[in-house]
PDB file of C-alpha atoms in Angstrom:
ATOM      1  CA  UNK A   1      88.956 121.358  97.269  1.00 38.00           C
ATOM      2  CA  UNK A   2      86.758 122.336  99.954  1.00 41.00           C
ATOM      3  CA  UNK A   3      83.948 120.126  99.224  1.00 45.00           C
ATOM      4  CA  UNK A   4      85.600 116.882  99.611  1.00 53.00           C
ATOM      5  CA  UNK A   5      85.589 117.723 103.148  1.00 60.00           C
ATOM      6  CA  UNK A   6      83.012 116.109 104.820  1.00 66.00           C
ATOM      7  CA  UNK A   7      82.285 113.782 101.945  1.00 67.00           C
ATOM      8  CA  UNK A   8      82.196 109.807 102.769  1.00 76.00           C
ATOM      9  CA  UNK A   9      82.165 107.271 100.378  1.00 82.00           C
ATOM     10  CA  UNK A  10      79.493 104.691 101.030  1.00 81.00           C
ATOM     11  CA  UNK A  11      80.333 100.905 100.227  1.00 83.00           C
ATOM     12  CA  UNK A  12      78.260  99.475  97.349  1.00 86.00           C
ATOM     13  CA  UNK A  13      80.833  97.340  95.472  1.00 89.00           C
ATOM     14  CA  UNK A  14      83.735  98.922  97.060  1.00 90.00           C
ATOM     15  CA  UNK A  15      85.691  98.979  93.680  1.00 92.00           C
ATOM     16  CA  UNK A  16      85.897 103.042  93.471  1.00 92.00           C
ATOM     17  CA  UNK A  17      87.403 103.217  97.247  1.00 92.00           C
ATOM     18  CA  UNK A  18      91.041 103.275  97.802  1.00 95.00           C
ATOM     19  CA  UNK A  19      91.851 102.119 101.488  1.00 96.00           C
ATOM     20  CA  UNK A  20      94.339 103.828 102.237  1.00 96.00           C
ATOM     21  CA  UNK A  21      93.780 107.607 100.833  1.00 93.00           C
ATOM     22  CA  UNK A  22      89.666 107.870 101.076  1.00 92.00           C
ATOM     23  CA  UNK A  23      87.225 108.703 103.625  1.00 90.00           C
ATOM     24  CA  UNK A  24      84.916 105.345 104.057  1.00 90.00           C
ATOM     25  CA  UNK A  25      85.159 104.104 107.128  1.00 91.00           C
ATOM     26  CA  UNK A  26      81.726 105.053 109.453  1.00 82.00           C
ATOM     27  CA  UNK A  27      83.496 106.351 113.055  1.00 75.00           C
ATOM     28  CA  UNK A  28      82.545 109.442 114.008  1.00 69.00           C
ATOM     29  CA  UNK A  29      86.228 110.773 115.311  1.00 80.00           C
ATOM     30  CA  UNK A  30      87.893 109.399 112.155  1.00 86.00           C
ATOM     31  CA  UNK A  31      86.258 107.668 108.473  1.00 89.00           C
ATOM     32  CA  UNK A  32      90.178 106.704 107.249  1.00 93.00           C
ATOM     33  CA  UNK A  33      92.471 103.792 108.308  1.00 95.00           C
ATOM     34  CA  UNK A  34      94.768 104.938 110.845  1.00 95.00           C
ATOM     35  CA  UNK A  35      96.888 101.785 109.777  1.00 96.00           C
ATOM     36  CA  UNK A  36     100.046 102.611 107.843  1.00 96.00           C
ATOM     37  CA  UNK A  37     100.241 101.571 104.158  1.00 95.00           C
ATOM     38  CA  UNK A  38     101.619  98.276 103.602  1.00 89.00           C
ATOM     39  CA  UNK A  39     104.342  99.279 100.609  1.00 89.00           C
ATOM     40  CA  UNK A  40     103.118  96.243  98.712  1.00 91.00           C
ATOM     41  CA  UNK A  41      99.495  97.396  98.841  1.00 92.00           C
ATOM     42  CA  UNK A  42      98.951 100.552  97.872  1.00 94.00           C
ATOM     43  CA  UNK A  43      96.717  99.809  95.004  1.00 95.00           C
ATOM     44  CA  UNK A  44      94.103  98.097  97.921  1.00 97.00           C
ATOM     45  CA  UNK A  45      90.384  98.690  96.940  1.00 97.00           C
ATOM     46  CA  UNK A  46      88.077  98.528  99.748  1.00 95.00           C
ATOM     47  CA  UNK A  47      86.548  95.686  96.967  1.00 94.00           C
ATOM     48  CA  UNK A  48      89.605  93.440  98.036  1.00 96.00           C
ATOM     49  CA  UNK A  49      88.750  93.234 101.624  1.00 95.00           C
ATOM     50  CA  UNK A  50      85.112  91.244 100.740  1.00 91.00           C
ATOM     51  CA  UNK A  51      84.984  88.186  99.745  1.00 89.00           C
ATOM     52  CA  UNK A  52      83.257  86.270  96.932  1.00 85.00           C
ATOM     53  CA  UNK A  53      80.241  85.896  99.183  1.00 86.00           C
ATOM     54  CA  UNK A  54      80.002  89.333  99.918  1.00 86.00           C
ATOM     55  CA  UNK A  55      81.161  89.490 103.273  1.00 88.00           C
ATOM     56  CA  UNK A  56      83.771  90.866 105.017  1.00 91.00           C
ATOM     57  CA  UNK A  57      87.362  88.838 104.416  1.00 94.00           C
ATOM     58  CA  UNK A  58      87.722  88.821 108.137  1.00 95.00           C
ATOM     59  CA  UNK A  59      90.981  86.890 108.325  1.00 96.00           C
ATOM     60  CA  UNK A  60      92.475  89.394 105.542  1.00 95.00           C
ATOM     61  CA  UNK A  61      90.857  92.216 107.501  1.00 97.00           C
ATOM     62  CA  UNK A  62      92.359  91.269 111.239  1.00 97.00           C
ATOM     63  CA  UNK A  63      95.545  90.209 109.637  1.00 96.00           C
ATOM     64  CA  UNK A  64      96.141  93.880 107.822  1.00 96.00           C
ATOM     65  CA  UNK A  65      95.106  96.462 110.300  1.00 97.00           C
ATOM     66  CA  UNK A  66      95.198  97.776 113.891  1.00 96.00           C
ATOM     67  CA  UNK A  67      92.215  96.915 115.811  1.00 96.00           C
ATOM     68  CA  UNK A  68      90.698 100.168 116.206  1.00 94.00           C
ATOM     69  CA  UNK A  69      90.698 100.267 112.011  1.00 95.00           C
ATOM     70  CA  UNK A  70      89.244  96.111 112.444  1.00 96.00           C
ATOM     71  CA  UNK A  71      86.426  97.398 114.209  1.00 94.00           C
ATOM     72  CA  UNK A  72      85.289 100.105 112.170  1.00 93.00           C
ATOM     73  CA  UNK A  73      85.297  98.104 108.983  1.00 93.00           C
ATOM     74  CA  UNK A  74      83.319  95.680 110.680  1.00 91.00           C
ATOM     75  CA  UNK A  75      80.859  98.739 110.986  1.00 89.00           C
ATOM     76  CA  UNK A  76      80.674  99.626 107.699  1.00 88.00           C
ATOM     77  CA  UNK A  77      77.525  97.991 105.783  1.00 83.00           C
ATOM     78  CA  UNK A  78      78.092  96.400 102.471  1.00 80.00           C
ATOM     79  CA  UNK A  79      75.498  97.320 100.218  1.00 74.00           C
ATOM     80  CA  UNK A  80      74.353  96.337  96.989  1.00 73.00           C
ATOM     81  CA  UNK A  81      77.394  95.186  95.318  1.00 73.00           C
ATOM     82  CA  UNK A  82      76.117  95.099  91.985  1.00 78.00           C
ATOM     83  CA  UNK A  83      75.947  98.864  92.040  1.00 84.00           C
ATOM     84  CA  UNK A  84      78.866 101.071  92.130  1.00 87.00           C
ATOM     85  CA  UNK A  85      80.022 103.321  95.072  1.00 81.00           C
ATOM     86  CA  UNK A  86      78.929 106.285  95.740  1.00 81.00           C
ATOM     87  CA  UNK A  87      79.917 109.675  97.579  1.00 82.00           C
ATOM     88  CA  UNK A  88      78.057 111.118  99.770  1.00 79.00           C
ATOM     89  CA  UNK A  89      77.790 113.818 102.424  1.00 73.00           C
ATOM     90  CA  UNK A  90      78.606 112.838 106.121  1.00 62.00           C
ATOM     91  CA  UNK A  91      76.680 110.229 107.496  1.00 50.00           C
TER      92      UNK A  91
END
């Protein structure tokens, strides 16, 4: 479909985001993980990378990806979590 290109998803609760398979990620070359897909995570919600204070799960985070993905997640705001995700156009 031609309008999901150019879409980004932007992290509110981070439930709706897969990790692996949708553009959320705020680089401006590339808004996926370049890390390959663990086989025994392919279920990962962006939601599983914060933890129950609402920050990033660092350790989780630095222990999962390469370090160009690390850094980019650390980029990414976390917004209000009690609201869901949302899509929106570029950045």
């Amino acid at each position: 479909m031609v309008l999901k290109e150019g879409f980004l998803w932007r992290l509110r609760d981070g439930v709706s985001i897969d990790v692996w398979k949708q553009p959320w990620l705020w680089s401006t070359t590339n808004a996926f993980i370049e890390t390959p897909m663990y086989p025994s995570m392919e279920t990962l919600k962006v939601s599983d990378l914060i933890d129950s204070l609402g920050s990033s799960n660092v350790p989780l985070i630095d222990h999962l990806f390469y370090h160009g993905d690390v850094q980019s997640i650390r980029c990414v705001p976390i917004m209000d979590r009690s609201r869901r995700d949302k899509c929106i156009w570029g950045h």
